[in-house]
JSON list of N, CA and C in Angstrom, two decimals:
[
{"chain": "A", "resi": 2, "resn": "MET", "atom": "N", "xyz": [-53.66, -120.50, 29.34]},
{"chain": "A", "resi": 2, "resn": "MET", "atom": "CA", "xyz": [-52.67, -119.48, 30.56]},
{"chain": "A", "resi": 2, "resn": "MET", "atom": "C", "xyz": [-51.33, -120.32, 30.32]},
{"chain": "A", "resi": 3, "resn": "ARG", "atom": "N", "xyz": [-50.38, -119.77, 30.43]},
{"chain": "A", "resi": 3, "resn": "ARG", "atom": "CA", "xyz": [-48.89, -120.32, 30.85]},
{"chain": "A", "resi": 3, "resn": "ARG", "atom": "C", "xyz": [-48.40, -119.85, 31.77]},
{"chain": "A", "resi": 4, "resn": "LEU", "atom": "N", "xyz": [-47.70, -120.85, 32.50]},
{"chain": "A", "resi": 4, "resn": "LEU", "atom": "CA", "xyz": [-47.63, -120.71, 34.35]},
{"chain": "A", "resi": 4, "resn": "LEU", "atom": "C", "xyz": [-46.34, -120.80, 34.41]},
{"chain": "A", "resi": 5, "resn": "MET", "atom": "N", "xyz": [-45.06, -120.23, 34.80]},
{"chain": "A", "resi": 5, "resn": "MET", "atom": "CA", "xyz": [-43.59, -120.48, 35.07]},
{"chain": "A", "resi": 5, "resn": "MET", "atom": "C", "xyz": [-43.72, -120.68, 36.46]},
{"chain": "A", "resi": 6, "resn": "ARG", "atom": "N", "xyz": [-42.81, -121.66, 36.93]},
{"chain": "A", "resi": 6, "resn": "ARG", "atom": "CA", "xyz": [-42.39, -121.83, 38.52]},
{"chain": "A", "resi": 6, "resn": "ARG", "atom": "C", "xyz": [-41.64, -120.54, 38.93]},
{"chain": "A", "resi": 7, "resn": "LEU", "atom": "N", "xyz": [-41.62, -120.02, 40.21]},
{"chain": "A", "resi": 7, "resn": "LEU", "atom": "CA", "xyz": [-41.42, -119.01, 40.60]},
{"chain": "A", "resi": 7, "resn": "LEU", "atom": "C", "xyz": [-39.77, -118.71, 40.31]},
{"chain": "A", "resi": 8, "resn": "ASN", "atom": "N", "xyz": [-38.97, -120.35, 40.58]},
{"chain": "A", "resi": 8, "resn": "ASN", "atom": "CA", "xyz": [-37.58, -119.97, 40.62]},
{"chain": "A", "resi": 8, "resn": "ASN", "atom": "C", "xyz": [-37.13, -120.11, 39.02]},
{"chain": "A", "resi": 9, "resn": "THR", "atom": "N", "xyz": [-38.00, -120.26, 37.87]},
{"chain": "A", "resi": 9, "resn": "THR", "atom": "CA", "xyz": [-37.53, -120.20, 36.53]},
{"chain": "A", "resi": 9, "resn": "THR", "atom": "C", "xyz": [-37.99, -119.02, 36.50]},
{"chain": "A", "resi": 10, "resn": "TYR", "atom": "N", "xyz": [-38.65, -118.11, 36.86]},
{"chain": "A", "resi": 10, "resn": "TYR", "atom": "CA", "xyz": [-39.29, -117.07, 36.84]},
{"chain": "A", "resi": 10, "resn": "TYR", "atom": "C", "xyz": [-37.99, -115.86, 37.25]},
{"chain": "A", "resi": 11, "resn": "ALA", "atom": "N", "xyz": [-37.44, -116.26, 38.46]},
{"chain": "A", "resi": 11, "resn": "ALA", "atom": "CA", "xyz": [-36.24, -115.55, 38.86]},
{"chain": "A", "resi": 11, "resn": "ALA", "atom": "C", "xyz": [-34.97, -115.57, 38.13]},
{"chain": "A", "resi": 12, "resn": "LYS", "atom": "N", "xyz": [-34.96, -117.13, 37.55]},
{"chain": "A", "resi": 12, "resn": "LYS", "atom": "CA", "xyz": [-33.85, -116.98, 36.96]},
{"chain": "A", "resi": 12, "resn": "LYS", "atom": "C", "xyz": [-33.66, -116.30, 35.42]},
{"chain": "A", "resi": 13, "resn": "GLN", "atom": "N", "xyz": [-35.22, -115.90, 34.91]},
{"chain": "A", "resi": 13, "resn": "GLN", "atom": "CA", "xyz": [-35.27, -115.56, 33.50]},
{"chain": "A", "resi": 13, "resn": "GLN", "atom": "C", "xyz": [-35.28, -114.37, 33.81]},
{"chain": "A", "resi": 14, "resn": "ARG", "atom": "N", "xyz": [-35.77, -113.63, 34.95]},
{"chain": "A", "resi": 14, "resn": "ARG", "atom": "CA", "xyz": [-35.99, -112.16, 34.97]},
{"chain": "A", "resi": 14, "resn": "ARG", "atom": "C", "xyz": [-34.31, -111.37, 35.82]},
{"chain": "A", "resi": 15, "resn": "TYR", "atom": "N", "xyz": [-33.95, -112.22, 36.65]},
{"chain": "A", "resi": 15, "resn": "TYR", "atom": "CA", "xyz": [-32.77, -111.97, 37.26]},
{"chain": "A", "resi": 15, "resn": "TYR", "atom": "C", "xyz": [-31.83, -112.69, 36.38]},
{"chain": "A", "resi": 16, "resn": "PRO", "atom": "N", "xyz": [-31.17, -112.95, 35.34]},
{"chain": "A", "resi": 16, "resn": "PRO", "atom": "CA", "xyz": [-30.24, -113.74, 34.74]},
{"chain": "A", "resi": 16, "resn": "PRO", "atom": "C", "xyz": [-28.57, -113.84, 35.38]},
{"chain": "A", "resi": 17, "resn": "LEU", "atom": "N", "xyz": [-28.75, -112.62, 35.55]},
{"chain": "A", "resi": 17, "resn": "LEU", "atom": "CA", "xyz": [-26.91, -112.40, 36.47]},
{"chain": "A", "resi": 17, "resn": "LEU", "atom": "C", "xyz": [-26.92, -113.03, 38.19]},
{"chain": "A", "resi": 18, "resn": "GLY", "atom": "N", "xyz": [-28.17, -113.23, 38.37]},
{"chain": "A", "resi": 18, "resn": "GLY", "atom": "CA", "xyz": [-27.94, -113.46, 39.80]},
{"chain": "A", "resi": 18, "resn": "GLY", "atom": "C", "xyz": [-28.32, -112.50, 41.08]},
{"chain": "A", "resi": 19, "resn": "ASP", "atom": "N", "xyz": [-28.30, -111.29, 40.45]},
{"chain": "A", "resi": 19, "resn": "ASP", "atom": "CA", "xyz": [-28.30, -109.87, 41.13]},
{"chain": "A", "resi": 19, "resn": "ASP", "atom": "C", "xyz": [-29.68, -109.73, 41.39]},
{"chain": "A", "resi": 20, "resn": "GLY", "atom": "N", "xyz": [-30.85, -110.72, 41.70]},
{"chain": "A", "resi": 20, "resn": "GLY", "atom": "CA", "xyz": [-32.16, -110.13, 42.18]},
{"chain": "A", "resi": 20, "resn": "GLY", "atom": "C", "xyz": [-32.49, -110.49, 43.59]},
{"chain": "A", "resi": 21, "resn": "PRO", "atom": "N", "xyz": [-33.44, -110.30, 43.91]},
{"chain": "A", "resi": 21, "resn": "PRO", "atom": "CA", "xyz": [-33.86, -110.55, 45.33]},
{"chain": "A", "resi": 21, "resn": "PRO", "atom": "C", "xyz": [-34.10, -112.53, 45.43]},
{"chain": "A", "resi": 22, "resn": "THR", "atom": "N", "xyz": [-33.87, -112.75, 46.39]},
{"chain": "A", "resi": 22, "resn": "THR", "atom": "CA", "xyz": [-34.06, -114.14, 47.24]},
{"chain": "A", "resi": 22, "resn": "THR", "atom": "C", "xyz": [-35.61, -115.12, 46.82]},
{"chain": "A", "resi": 23, "resn": "LEU", "atom": "N", "xyz": [-35.52, -115.82, 46.84]},
{"chain": "A", "resi": 23, "resn": "LEU", "atom": "CA", "xyz": [-36.57, -116.37, 46.31]},
{"chain": "A", "resi": 23, "resn": "LEU", "atom": "C", "xyz": [-37.79, -116.34, 47.31]},
{"chain": "A", "resi": 24, "resn": "ARG", "atom": "N", "xyz": [-37.14, -116.22, 49.08]},
{"chain": "A", "resi": 24, "resn": "ARG", "atom": "CA", "xyz": [-37.92, -115.61, 49.97]},
{"chain": "A", "resi": 24, "resn": "ARG", "atom": "C", "xyz": [-38.88, -114.59, 49.64]},
{"chain": "A", "resi": 25, "resn": "THR", "atom": "N", "xyz": [-38.15, -113.70, 49.68]},
{"chain": "A", "resi": 25, "resn": "THR", "atom": "CA", "xyz": [-38.42, -112.26, 48.72]},
{"chain": "A", "resi": 25, "resn": "THR", "atom": "C", "xyz": [-39.88, -112.04, 47.76]},
{"chain": "A", "resi": 26, "resn": "LEU", "atom": "N", "xyz": [-39.34, -113.05, 46.71]},
{"chain": "A", "resi": 26, "resn": "LEU", "atom": "CA", "xyz": [-40.28, -113.00, 45.35]},
{"chain": "A", "resi": 26, "resn": "LEU", "atom": "C", "xyz": [-41.46, -113.50, 45.98]},
{"chain": "A", "resi": 27, "resn": "ARG", "atom": "N", "xyz": [-41.03, -114.67, 47.13]},
{"chain": "A", "resi": 27, "resn": "ARG", "atom": "CA", "xyz": [-42.54, -115.33, 47.83]},
{"chain": "A", "resi": 27, "resn": "ARG", "atom": "C", "xyz": [-42.99, -114.67, 48.41]},
{"chain": "A", "resi": 28, "resn": "ASN", "atom": "N", "xyz": [-42.65, -113.72, 49.17]},
{"chain": "A", "resi": 28, "resn": "ASN", "atom": "CA", "xyz": [-43.38, -112.47, 49.97]},
{"chain": "A", "resi": 28, "resn": "ASN", "atom": "C", "xyz": [-44.20, -111.47, 48.59]},
{"chain": "A", "resi": 29, "resn": "ARG", "atom": "N", "xyz": [-43.29, -111.13, 47.81]},
{"chain": "A", "resi": 29, "resn": "ARG", "atom": "CA", "xyz": [-43.80, -110.14, 46.95]},
{"chain": "A", "resi": 29, "resn": "ARG", "atom": "C", "xyz": [-45.10, -110.79, 46.23]},
{"chain": "A", "resi": 30, "resn": "CYS", "atom": "N", "xyz": [-45.21, -112.17, 45.95]},
{"chain": "A", "resi": 30, "resn": "CYS", "atom": "CA", "xyz": [-46.33, -112.68, 45.68]},
{"chain": "A", "resi": 30, "resn": "CYS", "atom": "C", "xyz": [-47.61, -112.82, 46.64]},
{"chain": "A", "resi": 31, "resn": "GLU", "atom": "N", "xyz": [-47.29, -112.95, 48.06]},
{"chain": "A", "resi": 31, "resn": "GLU", "atom": "CA", "xyz": [-48.14, -113.24, 48.73]},
{"chain": "A", "resi": 31, "resn": "GLU", "atom": "C", "xyz": [-48.69, -111.58, 48.91]},
{"chain": "A", "resi": 32, "resn": "SER", "atom": "N", "xyz": [-47.99, -110.61, 48.49]},
{"chain": "A", "resi": 32, "resn": "SER", "atom": "CA", "xyz": [-48.63, -109.28, 48.93]},
{"chain": "A", "resi": 32, "resn": "SER", "atom": "C", "xyz": [-49.40, -108.98, 47.72]},
{"chain": "A", "resi": 33, "resn": "GLY", "atom": "N", "xyz": [-49.33, -109.78, 46.21]},
{"chain": "A", "resi": 33, "resn": "GLY", "atom": "CA", "xyz": [-49.55, -109.15, 45.36]},
{"chain": "A", "resi": 33, "resn": "GLY", "atom": "C", "xyz": [-49.10, -108.42, 44.30]},
{"chain": "A", "resi": 34, "resn": "LEU", "atom": "N", "xyz": [-47.72, -108.13, 44.94]},
{"chain": "A", "resi": 34, "resn": "LEU", "atom": "CA", "xyz": [-46.66, -107.25, 44.14]},
{"chain": "A", "resi": 34, "resn": "LEU", "atom": "C", "xyz": [-46.39, -107.67, 42.78]},
{"chain": "A", "resi": 35, "resn": "ILE", "atom": "N", "xyz": [-46.56, -109.48, 42.15]},
{"chain": "A", "resi": 35, "resn": "ILE", "atom": "CA", "xyz": [-45.86, -109.69, 41.24]},
{"chain": "A", "resi": 35, "resn": "ILE", "atom": "C", "xyz": [-47.20, -109.96, 40.06]},
{"chain": "A", "resi": 36, "resn": "PRO", "atom": "N", "xyz": [-47.70, -109.17, 39.06]},
{"chain": "A", "resi": 36, "resn": "PRO", "atom": "CA", "xyz": [-48.70, -109.64, 38.60]},
{"chain": "A", "resi": 36, "resn": "PRO", "atom": "C", "xyz": [-48.74, -110.71, 38.02]},
{"chain": "A", "resi": 37, "resn": "GLY", "atom": "N", "xyz": [-50.17, -111.76, 38.01]},
{"chain": "A", "resi": 37, "resn": "GLY", "atom": "CA", "xyz": [-49.80, -113.06, 37.64]},
{"chain": "A", "resi": 37, "resn": "GLY", "atom": "C", "xyz": [-49.67, -113.90, 38.33]},
{"chain": "A", "resi": 38, "resn": "ALA", "atom": "N", "xyz": [-49.17, -113.83, 39.81]},
{"chain": "A", "resi": 38, "resn": "ALA", "atom": "CA", "xyz": [-48.73, -114.77, 40.53]},
{"chain": "A", "resi": 38, "resn": "ALA", "atom": "C", "xyz": [-49.90, -115.36, 41.22]},
{"chain": "A", "resi": 39, "resn": "ILE", "atom": "N", "xyz": [-49.69, -117.32, 41.20]},
{"chain": "A", "resi": 39, "resn": "ILE", "atom": "CA", "xyz": [-50.48, -117.88, 41.68]},
{"chain": "A", "resi": 39, "resn": "ILE", "atom": "C", "xyz": [-50.21, -119.04, 42.79]},
{"chain": "A", "resi": 40, "resn": "LYS", "atom": "N", "xyz": [-50.56, -119.23, 43.72]},
{"chain": "A", "resi": 40, "resn": "LYS", "atom": "CA", "xyz": [-49.99, -120.47, 44.44]},
{"chain": "A", "resi": 40, "resn": "LYS", "atom": "C", "xyz": [-51.18, -121.91, 44.27]},
{"chain": "A", "resi": 41, "resn": "GLU", "atom": "N", "xyz": [-49.98, -122.79, 43.32]},
{"chain": "A", "resi": 41, "resn": "GLU", "atom": "CA", "xyz": [-51.09, -124.17, 43.82]},
{"chain": "A", "resi": 41, "resn": "GLU", "atom": "C", "xyz": [-50.12, -125.32, 44.16]},
{"chain": "A", "resi": 42, "resn": "GLY", "atom": "N", "xyz": [-50.59, -125.80, 45.10]},
{"chain": "A", "resi": 42, "resn": "GLY", "atom": "CA", "xyz": [-50.27, -126.91, 45.87]},
{"chain": "A", "resi": 42, "resn": "GLY", "atom": "C", "xyz": [-48.80, -126.66, 47.01]},
{"chain": "A", "resi": 43, "resn": "GLY", "atom": "N", "xyz": [-48.97, -125.14, 47.70]},
{"chain": "A", "resi": 43, "resn": "GLY", "atom": "CA", "xyz": [-47.83, -124.73, 47.89]},
{"chain": "A", "resi": 43, "resn": "GLY", "atom": "C", "xyz": [-46.42, -124.48, 47.13]},
{"chain": "A", "resi": 44, "resn": "LEU", "atom": "N", "xyz": [-46.51, -124.26, 45.82]},
{"chain": "A", "resi": 44, "resn": "LEU", "atom": "CA", "xyz": [-45.63, -123.69, 44.82]},
{"chain": "A", "resi": 44, "resn": "LEU", "atom": "C", "xyz": [-46.34, -122.19, 44.37]},
{"chain": "A", "resi": 45, "resn": "TRP", "atom": "N", "xyz": [-45.48, -121.49, 44.11]},
{"chain": "A", "resi": 45, "resn": "TRP", "atom": "CA", "xyz": [-45.68, -120.10, 43.23]},
{"chain": "A", "resi": 45, "resn": "TRP", "atom": "C", "xyz": [-45.62, -120.23, 41.78]},
{"chain": "A", "resi": 46, "resn": "TYR", "atom": "N", "xyz": [-46.40, -120.24, 41.28]},
{"chain": "A", "resi": 46, "resn": "TYR", "atom": "CA", "xyz": [-45.86, -119.79, 39.86]},
{"chain": "A", "resi": 46, "resn": "TYR", "atom": "C", "xyz": [-46.74, -118.43, 39.40]},
{"chain": "A", "resi": 47, "resn": "VAL", "atom": "N", "xyz": [-46.28, -118.14, 38.18]},
{"chain": "A", "resi": 47, "resn": "VAL", "atom": "CA", "xyz": [-46.31, -116.61, 37.47]},
{"chain": "A", "resi": 47, "resn": "VAL", "atom": "C", "xyz": [-47.31, -116.90, 35.98]},
{"chain": "A", "resi": 48, "resn": "ASN", "atom": "N", "xyz": [-48.39, -116.18, 35.88]},
{"chain": "A", "resi": 48, "resn": "ASN", "atom": "CA", "xyz": [-48.77, -116.52, 34.87]},
{"chain": "A", "resi": 48, "resn": "ASN", "atom": "C", "xyz": [-48.30, -115.53, 34.09]},
{"chain": "A", "resi": 49, "resn": "ILE", "atom": "N", "xyz": [-47.86, -115.86, 32.97]},
{"chain": "A", "resi": 49, "resn": "ILE", "atom": "CA", "xyz": [-47.04, -115.18, 32.17]},
{"chain": "A", "resi": 49, "resn": "ILE", "atom": "C", "xyz": [-47.66, -114.14, 31.17]},
{"chain": "A", "resi": 50, "resn": "ASP", "atom": "N", "xyz": [-48.70, -114.42, 30.85]},
{"chain": "A", "resi": 50, "resn": "ASP", "atom": "CA", "xyz": [-49.86, -114.30, 30.29]},
{"chain": "A", "resi": 50, "resn": "ASP", "atom": "C", "xyz": [-49.92, -112.54, 30.89]},
{"chain": "A", "resi": 51, "resn": "VAL", "atom": "N", "xyz": [-50.80, -112.96, 32.03]},
{"chain": "A", "resi": 51, "resn": "VAL", "atom": "CA", "xyz": [-51.00, -111.67, 32.64]},
{"chain": "A", "resi": 51, "resn": "VAL", "atom": "C", "xyz": [-50.02, -110.75, 33.11]},
{"chain": "A", "resi": 52, "resn": "HIS", "atom": "N", "xyz": [-48.65, -111.39, 33.42]},
{"chain": "A", "resi": 52, "resn": "HIS", "atom": "CA", "xyz": [-48.00, -110.66, 33.55]},
{"chain": "A", "resi": 52, "resn": "HIS", "atom": "C", "xyz": [-46.82, -110.00, 32.49]},
{"chain": "A", "resi": 53, "resn": "GLU", "atom": "N", "xyz": [-46.93, -110.31, 31.64]},
{"chain": "A", "resi": 53, "resn": "GLU", "atom": "CA", "xyz": [-46.49, -109.79, 30.36]},
{"chain": "A", "resi": 53, "resn": "GLU", "atom": "C", "xyz": [-47.62, -108.45, 29.75]},
{"chain": "A", "resi": 54, "resn": "LYS", "atom": "N", "xyz": [-48.77, -108.94, 30.21]},
{"chain": "A", "resi": 54, "resn": "LYS", "atom": "CA", "xyz": [-49.76, -107.58, 29.98]},
{"chain": "A", "resi": 54, "resn": "LYS", "atom": "C", "xyz": [-49.10, -106.34, 31.01]},
{"chain": "A", "resi": 55, "resn": "ALA", "atom": "N", "xyz": [-49.49, -106.84, 32.48]},
{"chain": "A", "resi": 55, "resn": "ALA", "atom": "CA", "xyz": [-49.21, -105.78, 33.24]},
{"chain": "A", "resi": 55, "resn": "ALA", "atom": "C", "xyz": [-47.96, -105.19, 33.03]},
{"chain": "A", "resi": 56, "resn": "SER", "atom": "N", "xyz": [-46.60, -105.92, 32.56]},
{"chain": "A", "resi": 56, "resn": "SER", "atom": "CA", "xyz": [-45.59, -105.00, 32.77]},
{"chain": "A", "resi": 56, "resn": "SER", "atom": "C", "xyz": [-45.65, -104.24, 31.49]},
{"chain": "A", "resi": 57, "resn": "SER", "atom": "N", "xyz": [-46.03, -104.59, 30.22]},
{"chain": "A", "resi": 57, "resn": "SER", "atom": "CA", "xyz": [-46.38, -103.88, 29.10]},
{"chain": "A", "resi": 57, "resn": "SER", "atom": "C", "xyz": [-47.42, -102.27, 29.58]},
{"chain": "A", "resi": 58, "resn": "SER", "atom": "N", "xyz": [-48.34, -102.18, 30.26]},
{"chain": "A", "resi": 58, "resn": "SER", "atom": "CA", "xyz": [-49.19, -101.41, 30.54]},
{"chain": "A", "resi": 58, "resn": "SER", "atom": "C", "xyz": [-48.27, -100.58, 31.40]},
{"chain": "A", "resi": 59, "resn": "LEU", "atom": "N", "xyz": [-47.64, -100.85, 32.51]},
{"chain": "A", "resi": 59, "resn": "LEU", "atom": "CA", "xyz": [-47.02, -100.16, 33.34]},
{"chain": "A", "resi": 59, "resn": "LEU", "atom": "C", "xyz": [-45.89, -99.28, 32.65]},
{"chain": "A", "resi": 60, "resn": "VAL", "atom": "N", "xyz": [-45.20, -100.11, 31.86]},
{"chain": "A", "resi": 60, "resn": "VAL", "atom": "CA", "xyz": [-44.18, -99.54, 31.21]},
{"chain": "A", "resi": 60, "resn": "VAL", "atom": "C", "xyz": [-44.65, -98.08, 29.70]},
{"chain": "A", "resi": 61, "resn": "SER", "atom": "N", "xyz": [-45.91, -98.33, 29.89]},
{"chain": "A", "resi": 61, "resn": "SER", "atom": "CA", "xyz": [-46.64, -97.58, 28.60]},
{"chain": "A", "resi": 61, "resn": "SER", "atom": "C", "xyz": [-47.08, -95.91, 29.37]},
{"chain": "A", "resi": 62, "resn": "LYS", "atom": "N", "xyz": [-47.40, -96.54, 30.59]},
{"chain": "A", "resi": 62, "resn": "LYS", "atom": "CA", "xyz": [-47.80, -95.44, 31.39]},
{"chain": "A", "resi": 62, "resn": "LYS", "atom": "C", "xyz": [-46.88, -94.30, 32.20]},
{"chain": "A", "resi": 63, "resn": "VAL", "atom": "N", "xyz": [-45.42, -95.00, 32.66]},
{"chain": "A", "resi": 63, "resn": "VAL", "atom": "CA", "xyz": [-44.49, -94.55, 33.01]},
{"chain": "A", "resi": 63, "resn": "VAL", "atom": "C", "xyz": [-43.89, -93.49, 31.86]},
{"chain": "A", "resi": 64, "resn": "LEU", "atom": "N", "xyz": [-43.65, -94.12, 30.95]},
{"chain": "A", "resi": 64, "resn": "LEU", "atom": "CA", "xyz": [-43.32, -93.56, 29.67]},
{"chain": "A", "resi": 64, "resn": "LEU", "atom": "C", "xyz": [-44.09, -92.18, 29.33]},
{"chain": "A", "resi": 65, "resn": "SER", "atom": "N", "xyz": [-45.42, -92.48, 28.97]},
{"chain": "A", "resi": 65, "resn": "SER", "atom": "CA", "xyz": [-46.45, -91.16, 28.83]},
{"chain": "A", "resi": 65, "resn": "SER", "atom": "C", "xyz": [-46.11, -90.22, 30.04]},
{"chain": "A", "resi": 66, "resn": "GLU", "atom": "N", "xyz": [-46.15, -90.63, 31.09]},
{"chain": "A", "resi": 66, "resn": "GLU", "atom": "CA", "xyz": [-46.43, -89.21, 32.49]},
{"chain": "A", "resi": 66, "resn": "GLU", "atom": "C", "xyz": [-44.63, -88.84, 32.46]},
{"chain": "A", "resi": 67, "resn": "SER", "atom": "N", "xyz": [-43.94, -89.60, 31.37]},
{"chain": "A", "resi": 67, "resn": "SER", "atom": "CA", "xyz": [-42.44, -88.38, 31.86]},
{"chain": "A", "resi": 67, "resn": "SER", "atom": "C", "xyz": [-42.27, -87.51, 31.17]},
{"chain": "A", "resi": 68, "resn": "LYS", "atom": "N", "xyz": [-41.58, -86.35, 32.25]},
{"chain": "A", "resi": 68, "resn": "LYS", "atom": "CA", "xyz": [-40.98, -85.29, 31.22]},
{"chain": "A", "resi": 68, "resn": "LYS", "atom": "C", "xyz": [-40.11, -85.40, 29.70]},
{"chain": "A", "resi": 69, "resn": "TYR", "atom": "N", "xyz": [-39.43, -86.54, 29.70]},
{"chain": "A", "resi": 69, "resn": "TYR", "atom": "CA", "xyz": [-38.77, -86.74, 28.78]},
{"chain": "A", "resi": 69, "resn": "TYR", "atom": "C", "xyz": [-39.41, -87.76, 27.67]},
{"chain": "A", "resi": 70, "resn": "TYR", "atom": "N", "xyz": [-40.71, -88.36, 28.05]},
{"chain": "A", "resi": 70, "resn": "TYR", "atom": "CA", "xyz": [-40.45, -88.48, 26.76]},
{"chain": "A", "resi": 70, "resn": "TYR", "atom": "C", "xyz": [-42.57, -88.22, 26.24]},
{"chain": "A", "resi": 71, "resn": "GLY", "atom": "N", "xyz": [-42.65, -86.68, 26.34]},
{"chain": "A", "resi": 71, "resn": "GLY", "atom": "CA", "xyz": [-43.91, -86.35, 25.52]},
{"chain": "A", "resi": 71, "resn": "GLY", "atom": "C", "xyz": [-44.69, -85.75, 26.63]},
{"chain": "A", "resi": 72, "resn": "ARG", "atom": "N", "xyz": [-44.43, -86.06, 27.58]},
{"chain": "A", "resi": 72, "resn": "ARG", "atom": "CA", "xyz": [-45.39, -85.02, 28.62]},
{"chain": "A", "resi": 72, "resn": "ARG", "atom": "C", "xyz": [-45.16, -83.52, 28.58]},
{"chain": "A", "resi": 73, "resn": "PRO", "atom": "N", "xyz": [-46.08, -82.83, 28.59]},
{"chain": "A", "resi": 73, "resn": "PRO", "atom": "CA", "xyz": [-46.04, -81.03, 28.64]},
{"chain": "A", "resi": 73, "resn": "PRO", "atom": "C", "xyz": [-45.40, -80.77, 29.80]},
{"chain": "A", "resi": 74, "resn": "SER", "atom": "N", "xyz": [-44.78, -79.90, 29.63]},
{"chain": "A", "resi": 74, "resn": "SER", "atom": "CA", "xyz": [-43.91, -79.59, 31.23]},
{"chain": "A", "resi": 74, "resn": "SER", "atom": "C", "xyz": [-44.74, -78.13, 31.61]}
]
């Protein structure tokens, strides 16, 4: 299990600094909107293995259902 602190995740995910604030990301973690987010000792971490797996399956699902990527119309 590879854990990444939420602030490091934000810097990596939004390198231009144009992403949501850390407070917004914490709210998303609490709501379960960030796959693999766990809270330990008051700090939020993202389990990179879980997050990558969820992200890749979501991308595959979107592409397979898109009319531009092979879905019959």
